[in-house]
PDB file of C-alpha atoms in Angstrom:
ATOM      1  CA  MET A   1      -3.988 -13.646  45.913  1.00 39.00           C
ATOM      2  CA  ASP A   2      -6.741 -11.129  46.622  1.00 44.00           C
ATOM      3  CA  GLY A   3     -10.414 -11.494  45.775  1.00 42.00           C
ATOM      4  CA  ASN A   4     -10.269  -9.471  42.578  1.00 42.00           C
ATOM      5  CA  ALA A   5      -7.381 -11.525  41.271  1.00 39.00           C
ATOM      6  CA  ASP A   6      -9.252 -14.726  42.128  1.00 40.00           C
ATOM      7  CA  THR A   7     -12.272 -13.467  40.200  1.00 37.00           C
ATOM      8  CA  VAL A   8     -10.127 -12.714  37.156  1.00 38.00           C
ATOM      9  CA  ALA A   9      -8.468 -16.116  37.401  1.00 38.00           C
ATOM     10  CA  MET A  10     -11.859 -17.870  37.518  1.00 36.00           C
ATOM     11  CA  LYS A  11     -12.845 -16.187  34.254  1.00 39.00           C
ATOM     12  CA  LYS A  12      -9.967 -17.806  32.395  1.00 41.00           C
ATOM     13  CA  PRO A  13     -10.916 -20.696  30.121  1.00 39.00           C
ATOM     14  CA  LEU A  14     -10.071 -24.134  31.447  1.00 37.00           C
ATOM     15  CA  LYS A  15      -8.647 -25.066  28.059  1.00 42.00           C
ATOM     16  CA  ALA A  16      -7.091 -22.704  25.533  1.00 48.00           C
ATOM     17  CA  LEU A  17      -8.812 -22.652  22.169  1.00 54.00           C
ATOM     18  CA  THR A  18      -6.966 -24.077  19.194  1.00 59.00           C
ATOM     19  CA  ILE A  19      -6.354 -21.812  16.224  1.00 61.00           C
ATOM     20  CA  ALA A  20      -9.089 -23.655  14.353  1.00 61.00           C
ATOM     21  CA  GLU A  21     -11.577 -23.166  17.192  1.00 62.00           C
ATOM     22  CA  GLU A  22     -10.793 -19.449  17.322  1.00 66.00           C
ATOM     23  CA  ILE A  23     -11.394 -19.193  13.571  1.00 63.00           C
ATOM     24  CA  GLU A  24     -14.660 -21.115  13.709  1.00 63.00           C
ATOM     25  CA  ALA A  25     -15.874 -19.008  16.650  1.00 61.00           C
ATOM     26  CA  LEU A  26     -15.889 -15.870  14.506  1.00 61.00           C
ATOM     27  CA  THR A  27     -19.373 -15.158  13.146  1.00 63.00           C
ATOM     28  CA  ASP A  28     -18.680 -12.121  10.954  1.00 71.00           C
ATOM     29  CA  PRO A  29     -20.330 -12.922   7.570  1.00 78.00           C
ATOM     30  CA  SER A  30     -17.517 -11.098   5.760  1.00 82.00           C
ATOM     31  CA  PHE A  31     -14.828 -13.236   7.453  1.00 84.00           C
ATOM     32  CA  MET A  32     -13.004 -15.601   5.048  1.00 86.00           C
ATOM     33  CA  THR A  33     -12.397 -18.850   6.917  1.00 84.00           C
ATOM     34  CA  SER A  34     -10.310 -20.308   4.087  1.00 87.00           C
ATOM     35  CA  LEU A  35      -7.911 -17.348   4.135  1.00 89.00           C
ATOM     36  CA  ALA A  36      -7.613 -17.541   7.925  1.00 87.00           C
ATOM     37  CA  ARG A  37      -6.808 -21.241   7.687  1.00 90.00           C
ATOM     38  CA  GLY A  38      -4.148 -20.596   5.059  1.00 90.00           C
ATOM     39  CA  LEU A  39      -2.448 -18.015   7.261  1.00 89.00           C
ATOM     40  CA  ALA A  40      -2.632 -20.383  10.236  1.00 90.00           C
ATOM     41  CA  VAL A  41      -0.905 -23.076   8.181  1.00 92.00           C
ATOM     42  CA  ILE A  42       1.913 -20.640   7.324  1.00 90.00           C
ATOM     43  CA  ARG A  43       2.341 -19.695  10.989  1.00 86.00           C
ATOM     44  CA  ALA A  44       2.637 -23.360  11.975  1.00 89.00           C
ATOM     45  CA  PHE A  45       6.209 -23.403  10.662  1.00 87.00           C
ATOM     46  CA  SER A  46       8.980 -22.231  13.001  1.00 74.00           C
ATOM     47  CA  ASP A  47      12.739 -22.242  13.584  1.00 62.00           C
ATOM     48  CA  GLN A  48      12.387 -25.551  15.403  1.00 65.00           C
ATOM     49  CA  ARG A  49      10.125 -27.200  12.811  1.00 70.00           C
ATOM     50  CA  ARG A  50      10.981 -25.922   9.353  1.00 77.00           C
ATOM     51  CA  SER A  51       9.601 -29.064   7.718  1.00 87.00           C
ATOM     52  CA  LEU A  52       6.170 -30.405   8.668  1.00 92.00           C
ATOM     53  CA  THR A  53       3.746 -33.094   7.542  1.00 93.00           C
ATOM     54  CA  ILE A  54       0.041 -32.532   7.033  1.00 94.00           C
ATOM     55  CA  ALA A  55      -0.662 -34.427  10.245  1.00 94.00           C
ATOM     56  CA  GLN A  56       1.775 -32.275  12.231  1.00 93.00           C
ATOM     57  CA  ILE A  57       0.267 -29.035  10.915  1.00 93.00           C
ATOM     58  CA  SER A  58      -3.218 -30.318  11.674  1.00 93.00           C
ATOM     59  CA  HIS A  59      -2.156 -31.149  15.231  1.00 91.00           C
ATOM     60  CA  ARG A  60      -0.542 -27.745  15.736  1.00 89.00           C
ATOM     61  CA  THR A  61      -3.467 -25.731  14.410  1.00 89.00           C
ATOM     62  CA  GLY A  62      -6.482 -27.931  15.053  1.00 91.00           C
ATOM     63  CA  ILE A  63      -7.445 -27.562  11.387  1.00 92.00           C
ATOM     64  CA  PRO A  64      -8.734 -30.810   9.776  1.00 92.00           C
ATOM     65  CA  ARG A  65      -6.196 -32.635   7.637  1.00 93.00           C
ATOM     66  CA  ALA A  66      -8.272 -32.275   4.491  1.00 94.00           C
ATOM     67  CA  ALA A  67      -8.361 -28.492   4.915  1.00 93.00           C
ATOM     68  CA  VAL A  68      -4.619 -28.402   5.656  1.00 94.00           C
ATOM     69  CA  ARG A  69      -4.003 -30.408   2.476  1.00 94.00           C
ATOM     70  CA  ARG A  70      -5.985 -27.900   0.390  1.00 94.00           C
ATOM     71  CA  CYS A  71      -4.165 -24.947   1.961  1.00 94.00           C
ATOM     72  CA  LEU A  72      -0.778 -26.506   1.259  1.00 94.00           C
ATOM     73  CA  HIS A  73      -1.756 -27.352  -2.304  1.00 93.00           C
ATOM     74  CA  THR A  74      -2.793 -23.732  -2.910  1.00 94.00           C
ATOM     75  CA  LEU A  75       0.338 -22.318  -1.281  1.00 93.00           C
ATOM     76  CA  ARG A  76       2.494 -24.695  -3.313  1.00 93.00           C
ATOM     77  CA  GLN A  77       0.794 -23.691  -6.561  1.00 92.00           C
ATOM     78  CA  LEU A  78       1.453 -20.036  -5.715  1.00 93.00           C
ATOM     79  CA  GLY A  79       5.127 -20.689  -4.932  1.00 91.00           C
ATOM     80  CA  TYR A  80       5.043 -20.135  -1.167  1.00 91.00           C
ATOM     81  CA  VAL A  81       5.510 -23.774  -0.107  1.00 93.00           C
ATOM     82  CA  ASP A  82       7.667 -26.661  -1.295  1.00 93.00           C
ATOM     83  CA  ALA A  83       7.198 -30.385  -0.741  1.00 92.00           C
ATOM     84  CA  ASP A  84       9.552 -33.337  -0.387  1.00 89.00           C
ATOM     85  CA  ALA A  85       7.448 -36.496  -0.262  1.00 87.00           C
ATOM     86  CA  ASN A  86       5.114 -35.883   2.714  1.00 88.00           C
ATOM     87  CA  ASN A  87       7.172 -33.082   4.232  1.00 92.00           C
ATOM     88  CA  PHE A  88       6.321 -29.469   3.490  1.00 94.00           C
ATOM     89  CA  SER A  89       8.455 -26.361   3.993  1.00 92.00           C
ATOM     90  CA  LEU A  90       8.200 -22.652   3.263  1.00 90.00           C
ATOM     91  CA  LYS A  91       9.940 -21.195   0.210  1.00 88.00           C
ATOM     92  CA  PRO A  92      11.790 -17.840   0.110  1.00 83.00           C
ATOM     93  CA  LYS A  93       8.830 -16.214  -1.658  1.00 85.00           C
ATOM     94  CA  ILE A  94       7.025 -16.211   1.710  1.00 83.00           C
ATOM     95  CA  LEU A  95       9.281 -13.297   2.704  1.00 75.00           C
ATOM     96  CA  THR A  96       7.387 -11.038   0.316  1.00 77.00           C
ATOM     97  CA  LEU A  97       4.382 -11.194   2.652  1.00 78.00           C
ATOM     98  CA  GLY A  98       6.298  -9.399   5.372  1.00 72.00           C
ATOM     99  CA  TYR A  99       8.604  -7.226   3.298  1.00 65.00           C
ATOM    100  CA  SER A 100       5.932  -4.670   2.503  1.00 67.00           C
ATOM    101  CA  TYR A 101       5.398  -4.045   6.211  1.00 65.00           C
ATOM    102  CA  LEU A 102       9.103  -3.852   7.021  1.00 61.00           C
ATOM    103  CA  SER A 103       9.883  -1.526   4.129  1.00 61.00           C
ATOM    104  CA  SER A 104       6.935   0.822   4.580  1.00 63.00           C
ATOM    105  CA  THR A 105       6.701   1.194   8.377  1.00 65.00           C
ATOM    106  CA  PRO A 106       8.610   4.232   9.711  1.00 64.00           C
ATOM    107  CA  LEU A 107       9.543   2.346  12.882  1.00 71.00           C
ATOM    108  CA  THR A 108      11.359  -0.477  11.121  1.00 71.00           C
ATOM    109  CA  VAL A 109      12.901   1.769   8.472  1.00 70.00           C
ATOM    110  CA  SER A 110      14.317   4.114  11.119  1.00 73.00           C
ATOM    111  CA  ALA A 111      15.303   1.499  13.671  1.00 85.00           C
ATOM    112  CA  GLN A 112      18.149  -0.504  12.156  1.00 85.00           C
ATOM    113  CA  PRO A 113      20.871   2.197  12.165  1.00 89.00           C
ATOM    114  CA  CYS A 114      19.905   3.045  15.737  1.00 90.00           C
ATOM    115  CA  LEU A 115      20.041  -0.589  16.857  1.00 93.00           C
ATOM    116  CA  ASN A 116      23.377  -1.082  15.114  1.00 92.00           C
ATOM    117  CA  GLY A 117      24.771   1.935  16.961  1.00 93.00           C
ATOM    118  CA  ILE A 118      23.581   0.671  20.348  1.00 94.00           C
ATOM    119  CA  SER A 119      24.958  -2.790  19.631  1.00 93.00           C
ATOM    120  CA  ARG A 120      28.357  -1.393  18.684  1.00 92.00           C
ATOM    121  CA  THR A 121      28.480   0.840  21.759  1.00 94.00           C
ATOM    122  CA  LEU A 122      27.654  -1.915  24.243  1.00 94.00           C
ATOM    123  CA  ASN A 123      28.939  -4.895  22.237  1.00 92.00           C
ATOM    124  CA  GLU A 124      25.685  -6.727  22.978  1.00 93.00           C
ATOM    125  CA  SER A 125      22.633  -7.753  20.958  1.00 91.00           C
ATOM    126  CA  CYS A 126      19.904  -5.124  20.640  1.00 94.00           C
ATOM    127  CA  SER A 127      16.275  -5.696  19.619  1.00 93.00           C
ATOM    128  CA  LEU A 128      13.108  -3.762  18.860  1.00 93.00           C
ATOM    129  CA  ALA A 129       9.685  -5.371  19.291  1.00 93.00           C
ATOM    130  CA  VAL A 130       5.987  -4.565  19.160  1.00 92.00           C
ATOM    131  CA  PHE A 131       3.031  -6.299  20.794  1.00 93.00           C
ATOM    132  CA  ASP A 132       1.012  -8.710  18.642  1.00 89.00           C
ATOM    133  CA  ASP A 133      -1.881 -10.778  19.980  1.00 86.00           C
ATOM    134  CA  THR A 134      -0.433 -12.101  23.289  1.00 91.00           C
ATOM    135  CA  GLU A 135       3.230 -12.069  22.274  1.00 94.00           C
ATOM    136  CA  ILE A 136       6.033  -9.735  21.322  1.00 94.00           C
ATOM    137  CA  LEU A 137       7.051  -9.627  17.673  1.00 90.00           C
ATOM    138  CA  TYR A 138      10.633  -8.710  16.777  1.00 90.00           C
ATOM    139  CA  VAL A 139      10.622  -6.063  14.023  1.00 88.00           C
ATOM    140  CA  ALA A 140      14.347  -5.205  14.048  1.00 89.00           C
ATOM    141  CA  ARG A 141      17.457  -6.723  15.586  1.00 90.00           C
ATOM    142  CA  SER A 142      21.196  -6.181  15.686  1.00 89.00           C
ATOM    143  CA  ALA A 143      22.952  -9.260  17.059  1.00 83.00           C
ATOM    144  CA  THR A 144      26.570  -9.542  18.134  1.00 79.00           C
ATOM    145  CA  SER A 145      26.304 -13.158  19.223  1.00 67.00           C
ATOM    146  CA  ARG A 146      23.724 -15.831  19.940  1.00 59.00           C
ATOM    147  CA  ILE A 147      22.862 -15.744  23.636  1.00 61.00           C
ATOM    148  CA  MET A 148      19.708 -17.889  23.606  1.00 57.00           C
ATOM    149  CA  SER A 149      19.199 -21.545  22.725  1.00 57.00           C
ATOM    150  CA  VAL A 150      16.606 -20.363  20.174  1.00 61.00           C
ATOM    151  CA  ALA A 151      17.830 -18.071  17.395  1.00 68.00           C
ATOM    152  CA  LEU A 152      16.098 -14.677  17.386  1.00 77.00           C
ATOM    153  CA  ASN A 153      15.556 -12.801  14.138  1.00 79.00           C
ATOM    154  CA  THR A 154      13.159 -10.273  12.681  1.00 79.00           C
ATOM    155  CA  GLY A 155       9.763 -11.964  12.818  1.00 80.00           C
ATOM    156  CA  SER A 156      10.553 -14.057  15.893  1.00 85.00           C
ATOM    157  CA  ARG A 157       7.949 -14.164  18.649  1.00 89.00           C
ATOM    158  CA  LEU A 158       8.249 -14.607  22.412  1.00 94.00           C
ATOM    159  CA  PRO A 159       5.817 -14.479  25.347  1.00 95.00           C
ATOM    160  CA  ALA A 160       5.245 -10.998  26.721  1.00 97.00           C
ATOM    161  CA  TYR A 161       4.818 -11.668  30.468  1.00 97.00           C
ATOM    162  CA  CYS A 162       8.349 -12.985  31.090  1.00 97.00           C
ATOM    163  CA  THR A 163      10.440 -10.842  28.717  1.00 97.00           C
ATOM    164  CA  SER A 164      11.771  -7.338  29.266  1.00 97.00           C
ATOM    165  CA  LEU A 165      10.361  -6.160  25.929  1.00 97.00           C
ATOM    166  CA  GLY A 166       6.948  -7.604  26.722  1.00 97.00           C
ATOM    167  CA  ARG A 167       6.786  -6.177  30.224  1.00 98.00           C
ATOM    168  CA  VAL A 168       7.594  -2.680  29.002  1.00 98.00           C
ATOM    169  CA  LEU A 169       4.733  -2.927  26.507  1.00 97.00           C
ATOM    170  CA  LEU A 170       2.263  -4.511  28.954  1.00 98.00           C
ATOM    171  CA  ALA A 171       3.092  -1.914  31.601  1.00 97.00           C
ATOM    172  CA  HIS A 172       1.511   0.775  29.419  1.00 96.00           C
ATOM    173  CA  PHE A 173      -1.704  -1.116  28.643  1.00 96.00           C
ATOM    174  CA  SER A 174      -5.023   0.215  29.865  1.00 94.00           C
ATOM    175  CA  GLU A 175      -6.687  -1.822  32.614  1.00 95.00           C
ATOM    176  CA  ASP A 176      -9.231  -3.226  30.154  1.00 95.00           C
ATOM    177  CA  ALA A 177      -6.524  -4.251  27.691  1.00 95.00           C
ATOM    178  CA  LEU A 178      -4.468  -5.829  30.467  1.00 96.00           C
ATOM    179  CA  ALA A 179      -7.463  -7.768  31.786  1.00 95.00           C
ATOM    180  CA  ASP A 180      -8.137  -9.065  28.265  1.00 95.00           C
ATOM    181  CA  TYR A 181      -4.488 -10.111  27.941  1.00 96.00           C
ATOM    182  CA  PHE A 182      -4.502 -12.118  31.166  1.00 96.00           C
ATOM    183  CA  ALA A 183      -7.809 -13.742  30.195  1.00 94.00           C
ATOM    184  CA  ARG A 184      -6.254 -15.064  26.975  1.00 92.00           C
ATOM    185  CA  VAL A 185      -2.678 -15.946  27.938  1.00 94.00           C
ATOM    186  CA  GLU A 186      -1.378 -19.043  29.687  1.00 93.00           C
ATOM    187  CA  LEU A 187       1.279 -18.121  32.252  1.00 96.00           C
ATOM    188  CA  LYS A 188       3.736 -21.004  32.224  1.00 95.00           C
ATOM    189  CA  ALA A 189       7.209 -21.351  33.689  1.00 96.00           C
ATOM    190  CA  PHE A 190      10.207 -21.421  31.366  1.00 95.00           C
ATOM    191  CA  THR A 191      12.689 -21.561  34.256  1.00 96.00           C
ATOM    192  CA  ASP A 192      12.396 -21.875  38.040  1.00 96.00           C
ATOM    193  CA  LYS A 193      12.604 -18.067  38.177  1.00 96.00           C
ATOM    194  CA  THR A 194       9.626 -17.327  35.897  1.00 97.00           C
ATOM    195  CA  VAL A 195       6.835 -15.395  37.607  1.00 97.00           C
ATOM    196  CA  VAL A 196       3.623 -17.203  36.666  1.00 96.00           C
ATOM    197  CA  SER A 197       0.977 -15.680  38.935  1.00 96.00           C
ATOM    198  CA  GLU A 198      -1.178 -12.901  37.533  1.00 97.00           C
ATOM    199  CA  ARG A 199      -0.829 -10.914  40.748  1.00 97.00           C
ATOM    200  CA  GLY A 200       2.951 -11.262  40.615  1.00 97.00           C
ATOM    201  CA  VAL A 201       3.159 -10.118  36.998  1.00 97.00           C
ATOM    202  CA  ARG A 202       0.808  -7.190  37.686  1.00 97.00           C
ATOM    203  CA  ASP A 203       3.009  -6.069  40.595  1.00 97.00           C
ATOM    204  CA  ILE A 204       6.064  -6.205  38.337  1.00 98.00           C
ATOM    205  CA  LEU A 205       4.292  -4.207  35.623  1.00 98.00           C
ATOM    206  CA  GLU A 206       3.439  -1.516  38.152  1.00 97.00           C
ATOM    207  CA  ARG A 207       7.129  -1.180  39.037  1.00 97.00           C
ATOM    208  CA  VAL A 208       8.092  -1.131  35.355  1.00 97.00           C
ATOM    209  CA  ARG A 209       5.603   1.677  34.737  1.00 96.00           C
ATOM    210  CA  HIS A 210       7.025   3.641  37.679  1.00 96.00           C
ATOM    211  CA  ASN A 211      10.715   3.019  36.885  1.00 96.00           C
ATOM    212  CA  GLY A 212      10.472   3.479  33.125  1.00 96.00           C
ATOM    213  CA  TYR A 213      12.309   0.241  32.299  1.00 97.00           C
ATOM    214  CA  ALA A 214      12.083  -3.534  32.761  1.00 98.00           C
ATOM    215  CA  LEU A 215      14.915  -5.786  33.921  1.00 98.00           C
ATOM    216  CA  VAL A 216      14.347  -9.529  33.573  1.00 97.00           C
ATOM    217  CA  GLU A 217      16.755 -12.032  35.074  1.00 95.00           C
ATOM    218  CA  GLU A 218      16.706 -15.588  33.742  1.00 95.00           C
ATOM    219  CA  GLU A 219      12.908 -15.899  33.602  1.00 96.00           C
ATOM    220  CA  LEU A 220      12.775 -16.844  29.938  1.00 95.00           C
ATOM    221  CA  GLU A 221      16.002 -18.819  29.796  1.00 94.00           C
ATOM    222  CA  ILE A 222      18.681 -19.613  32.360  1.00 94.00           C
ATOM    223  CA  GLY A 223      21.779 -17.521  31.698  1.00 93.00           C
ATOM    224  CA  LEU A 224      19.904 -14.685  29.969  1.00 93.00           C
ATOM    225  CA  ARG A 225      19.499 -11.211  31.471  1.00 95.00           C
ATOM    226  CA  SER A 226      17.835  -8.360  29.576  1.00 96.00           C
ATOM    227  CA  ILE A 227      16.742  -4.779  30.051  1.00 97.00           C
ATOM    228  CA  ALA A 228      14.198  -2.821  27.993  1.00 98.00           C
ATOM    229  CA  VAL A 229      12.745   0.672  27.666  1.00 98.00           C
ATOM    230  CA  PRO A 230       9.624   1.990  25.900  1.00 97.00           C
ATOM    231  CA  VAL A 231       9.678   3.721  22.525  1.00 94.00           C
ATOM    232  CA  ARG A 232       7.024   6.416  22.165  1.00 92.00           C
ATOM    233  CA  GLY A 233       5.485   7.984  19.088  1.00 84.00           C
ATOM    234  CA  ALA A 234       4.798  11.677  18.583  1.00 78.00           C
ATOM    235  CA  SER A 235       1.532  11.340  20.540  1.00 82.00           C
ATOM    236  CA  GLY A 236       3.418  10.043  23.564  1.00 87.00           C
ATOM    237  CA  ASN A 237       1.898   6.569  23.334  1.00 90.00           C
ATOM    238  CA  VAL A 238       4.207   3.575  23.703  1.00 93.00           C
ATOM    239  CA  ILE A 239       4.350   1.834  20.331  1.00 90.00           C
ATOM    240  CA  ALA A 240       7.389  -0.436  20.748  1.00 92.00           C
ATOM    241  CA  ALA A 241      10.105  -1.535  23.153  1.00 96.00           C
ATOM    242  CA  LEU A 242      13.884  -1.528  22.812  1.00 96.00           C
ATOM    243  CA  ASN A 243      16.160  -3.907  24.696  1.00 96.00           C
ATOM    244  CA  ILE A 244      19.616  -5.314  25.259  1.00 95.00           C
ATOM    245  CA  GLY A 245      20.138  -8.982  26.094  1.00 93.00           C
ATOM    246  CA  ALA A 246      23.328 -10.407  27.568  1.00 92.00           C
ATOM    247  CA  GLN A 247      24.701 -13.454  29.327  1.00 92.00           C
ATOM    248  CA  ALA A 248      23.903 -13.224  33.028  1.00 91.00           C
ATOM    249  CA  THR A 249      27.314 -14.587  34.040  1.00 92.00           C
ATOM    250  CA  ARG A 250      29.064 -11.821  32.121  1.00 91.00           C
ATOM    251  CA  VAL A 251      26.824  -8.791  32.689  1.00 93.00           C
ATOM    252  CA  GLY A 252      25.349  -8.091  36.116  1.00 94.00           C
ATOM    253  CA  ALA A 253      22.120  -6.283  36.921  1.00 95.00           C
ATOM    254  CA  LYS A 254      23.972  -3.270  38.325  1.00 96.00           C
ATOM    255  CA  ARG A 255      25.957  -2.813  35.121  1.00 96.00           C
ATOM    256  CA  MET A 256      22.769  -3.072  33.085  1.00 96.00           C
ATOM    257  CA  ARG A 257      21.129  -0.297  35.080  1.00 96.00           C
ATOM    258  CA  GLU A 258      24.161   1.989  35.248  1.00 96.00           C
ATOM    259  CA  GLU A 259      25.761   1.439  31.826  1.00 96.00           C
ATOM    260  CA  PHE A 260      23.216  -0.120  29.493  1.00 97.00           C
ATOM    261  CA  LEU A 261      20.044   1.740  30.548  1.00 97.00           C
ATOM    262  CA  PRO A 262      21.249   5.279  29.633  1.00 97.00           C
ATOM    263  CA  VAL A 263      22.328   4.071  26.170  1.00 96.00           C
ATOM    264  CA  LEU A 264      18.956   2.414  25.613  1.00 96.00           C
ATOM    265  CA  GLN A 265      17.093   5.508  26.771  1.00 96.00           C
ATOM    266  CA  ARG A 266      19.041   7.694  24.341  1.00 95.00           C
ATOM    267  CA  GLY A 267      18.297   5.200  21.563  1.00 94.00           C
ATOM    268  CA  ALA A 268      14.589   5.208  22.378  1.00 94.00           C
ATOM    269  CA  GLN A 269      14.569   8.998  22.298  1.00 92.00           C
ATOM    270  CA  GLU A 270      16.350   8.987  18.947  1.00 89.00           C
ATOM    271  CA  LEU A 271      13.728   6.651  17.520  1.00 88.00           C
ATOM    272  CA  SER A 272      10.882   8.709  18.973  1.00 86.00           C
ATOM    273  CA  VAL A 273      12.121  11.833  17.199  1.00 81.00           C
ATOM    274  CA  LEU A 274      12.133   9.987  13.878  1.00 74.00           C
ATOM    275  CA  LEU A 275       8.613   8.603  14.246  1.00 68.00           C
ATOM    276  CA  PRO A 276       5.445  10.400  13.144  1.00 63.00           C
TER     277      PRO A 276
END
């Protein structure tokens, strides 16, 4: 690794801040800590842990148990959370928090027919994602089958540095934004093929920027290969990424480049025309 990369690496915190520590570190007098804690409690739930105890939520977020208890009590009173003894889970009403975004954003409104068309053409799962914090957030998806051990749906999140969607988005970051990203993210291996050095990821992003697409082979999960392209708004800025994921044993890299890439590029262009 060169000197500049070493300098960047040395700036990284030795220990990532918990959600609670990040909240407490904010000094804006207008910032509502209680609201931030409530949102953090909601985000603690996931596909893997749909039911959680107060202690488990406290451990996941770093928020004191007493504060977690108050958040859950409030959310339960408002109809967003249910409880079975000491186990808490989200109720369907929680979907209303995200529906306004999905129904009012031109990108998500326009995307689904396009994704369905791509999925039918290639008979593979197609997804659209945006960048959020240090991860990619799925805002639309058309699935033909489940190809990952973890189910992906609208609202799912994955790391950006080792996914095709994430690399397409990161490749179009400014240098300052990219430096901030690497300062905040922990590069960890999901498989023995995951690139976890900052220099290595930066080199890949440079190639993605030059080629106009990202191809990731089994870095997030063994057996998964995916390819993604950028989606640009009217200003020309990249605002989202569009991808196809398939089983690596069934779809080779050459087929993805020659057959899947042109279909994705046409889909991205179709979405760009529809966006303001």
